[in-house]
């Protein structure tokens, strides 16, 4: 047995255990903090989007075709000030259907983010939802930094770039694929 194998890693360095058993070379607090830095963002965005979707599904006024608190009423009120009014026109053709689509999209994005299942796709969906809201509902917000939709859009970008490397179904599946590959080819 080589020194590297006895030490638990390549090159004699100790192994650090990443989220869900992904062994990596190196370690220390900084390395661990760096690998887990996106977890708070994943938790925040995932919980927020699942909650927002469930809130829409349980709000009978939001899913109504018209009236106070409905999506149709909101869309009509922002039509003149939206950056992309054609999108509002499209949504107004079936506000109930669009409301259900928004809610389902938010729940899917939130769940994918929390579970780490197809995390880049979930982040892309979250970014697309946030961009859509920013260009329609909150475009009129002055000054731009008061718009929370723009902040959500920017928050999705790190997750889009990095995925969910720790504590995710993606990392579990990656470990499983590596193990199966070693058994088949090793």
mmCIF file with all atom_site columns, N, CA, C and O in Angstrom, residues 3-5 7-14 25:
data_model
loop_
_atom_site.group_PDB
_atom_site.id
_atom_site.type_symbol
_atom_site.label_atom_id
_atom_site.label_alt_id
_atom_site.label_comp_id
_atom_site.label_asym_id
_atom_site.label_entity_id
_atom_site.label_seq_id
_atom_site.pdbx_PDB_ins_code
_atom_site.Cartn_x
_atom_site.Cartn_y
_atom_site.Cartn_z
_atom_site.occupancy
_atom_site.B_iso_or_equiv
_atom_site.pdbx_formal_charge
_atom_site.auth_seq_id
_atom_site.auth_comp_id
_atom_site.auth_asym_id
_atom_site.auth_atom_id
_atom_site.pdbx_PDB_model_num
ATOM 1  N N  . UNK A 1 3  ? 1.929  5.291  0.384  1.00 0.00 ? 3  UNK A N  1
ATOM 2  C CA . UNK A 1 3  ? 1.706  6.301  1.416  1.00 0.00 ? 3  UNK A CA 1
ATOM 3  C C  . UNK A 1 3  ? 0.415  7.066  1.142  1.00 0.00 ? 3  UNK A C  1
ATOM 4  O O  . UNK A 1 3  ? -0.347 7.357  2.058  1.00 0.00 ? 3  UNK A O  1
ATOM 5  N N  . UNK A 1 4  ? 0.148  7.366  -0.132 1.00 0.00 ? 4  UNK A N  1
ATOM 6  C CA . UNK A 1 4  ? -1.062 8.109  -0.493 1.00 0.00 ? 4  UNK A CA 1
ATOM 7  C C  . UNK A 1 4  ? -2.313 7.333  -0.096 1.00 0.00 ? 4  UNK A C  1
ATOM 8  O O  . UNK A 1 4  ? -3.278 7.898  0.413  1.00 0.00 ? 4  UNK A O  1
ATOM 9  N N  . UNK A 1 5  ? -2.296 6.017  -0.342 1.00 0.00 ? 5  UNK A N  1
ATOM 10 C CA . UNK A 1 5  ? -3.462 5.211  0.016  1.00 0.00 ? 5  UNK A CA 1
ATOM 11 C C  . UNK A 1 5  ? -3.635 5.133  1.534  1.00 0.00 ? 5  UNK A C  1
ATOM 12 O O  . UNK A 1 5  ? -4.743 5.182  2.043  1.00 0.00 ? 5  UNK A O  1
ATOM 13 N N  . UNK A 1 7  ? -2.750 7.392  3.683  1.00 0.00 ? 7  UNK A N  1
ATOM 14 C CA . UNK A 1 7  ? -3.171 8.703  4.177  1.00 0.00 ? 7  UNK A CA 1
ATOM 15 C C  . UNK A 1 7  ? -4.618 9.001  3.784  1.00 0.00 ? 7  UNK A C  1
ATOM 16 O O  . UNK A 1 7  ? -5.208 9.948  4.266  1.00 0.00 ? 7  UNK A O  1
ATOM 17 N N  . UNK A 1 8  ? -5.160 8.228  2.855  1.00 0.00 ? 8  UNK A N  1
ATOM 18 C CA . UNK A 1 8  ? -6.569 8.416  2.499  1.00 0.00 ? 8  UNK A CA 1
ATOM 19 C C  . UNK A 1 8  ? -6.793 9.290  1.290  1.00 0.00 ? 8  UNK A C  1
ATOM 20 O O  . UNK A 1 8  ? -7.916 9.618  0.967  1.00 0.00 ? 8  UNK A O  1
ATOM 21 N N  . UNK A 1 9  ? -5.771 9.707  0.598  1.00 0.00 ? 9  UNK A N  1
ATOM 22 C CA . UNK A 1 9  ? -5.975 10.552 -0.577 1.00 0.00 ? 9  UNK A CA 1
ATOM 23 C C  . UNK A 1 9  ? -4.794 10.473 -1.505 1.00 0.00 ? 9  UNK A C  1
ATOM 24 O O  . UNK A 1 9  ? -3.764 9.889  -1.193 1.00 0.00 ? 9  UNK A O  1
ATOM 25 N N  . UNK A 1 10 ? -4.931 11.037 -2.672 1.00 0.00 ? 10 UNK A N  1
ATOM 26 C CA . UNK A 1 10 ? -3.836 11.088 -3.619 1.00 0.00 ? 10 UNK A CA 1
ATOM 27 C C  . UNK A 1 10 ? -2.799 12.078 -3.154 1.00 0.00 ? 10 UNK A C  1
ATOM 28 O O  . UNK A 1 10 ? -3.123 13.086 -2.551 1.00 0.00 ? 10 UNK A O  1
ATOM 29 N N  . UNK A 1 11 ? -1.559 11.802 -3.441 1.00 0.00 ? 11 UNK A N  1
ATOM 30 C CA . UNK A 1 11 ? -0.492 12.740 -3.121 1.00 0.00 ? 11 UNK A CA 1
ATOM 31 C C  . UNK A 1 11 ? -0.241 12.842 -1.626 1.00 0.00 ? 11 UNK A C  1
ATOM 32 O O  . UNK A 1 11 ? 0.408  13.762 -1.170 1.00 0.00 ? 11 UNK A O  1
ATOM 33 N N  . UNK A 1 12 ? -0.751 11.907 -0.832 1.00 0.00 ? 12 UNK A N  1
ATOM 34 C CA . UNK A 1 12 ? -0.486 11.924 0.600  1.00 0.00 ? 12 UNK A CA 1
ATOM 35 C C  . UNK A 1 12 ? -1.367 12.855 1.399  1.00 0.00 ? 12 UNK A C  1
ATOM 36 O O  . UNK A 1 12 ? -1.253 12.921 2.603  1.00 0.00 ? 12 UNK A O  1
ATOM 37 N N  . UNK A 1 13 ? -2.258 13.602 0.760  1.00 0.00 ? 13 UNK A N  1
ATOM 38 C CA . UNK A 1 13 ? -3.116 14.533 1.484  1.00 0.00 ? 13 UNK A CA 1
ATOM 39 C C  . UNK A 1 13 ? -4.329 13.841 2.060  1.00 0.00 ? 13 UNK A C  1
ATOM 40 O O  . UNK A 1 13 ? -4.765 12.809 1.561  1.00 0.00 ? 13 UNK A O  1
ATOM 41 N N  . UNK A 1 14 ? -4.887 14.377 3.109  1.00 0.00 ? 14 UNK A N  1
ATOM 42 C CA . UNK A 1 14 ? -6.075 13.760 3.704  1.00 0.00 ? 14 UNK A CA 1
ATOM 43 C C  . UNK A 1 14 ? -7.300 13.989 2.838  1.00 0.00 ? 14 UNK A C  1
ATOM 44 O O  . UNK A 1 14 ? -7.363 14.940 2.060  1.00 0.00 ? 14 UNK A O  1
ATOM 45 N N  . UNK A 1 25 ? -9.886 15.542 -2.386 1.00 0.00 ? 25 UNK A N  1
ATOM 46 C CA . UNK A 1 25 ? -8.557 15.711 -1.832 1.00 0.00 ? 25 UNK A CA 1
ATOM 47 C C  . UNK A 1 25 ? -8.459 17.093 -1.222 1.00 0.00 ? 25 UNK A C  1
ATOM 48 O O  . UNK A 1 25 ? -8.959 18.065 -1.761 1.00 0.00 ? 25 UNK A O  1
#
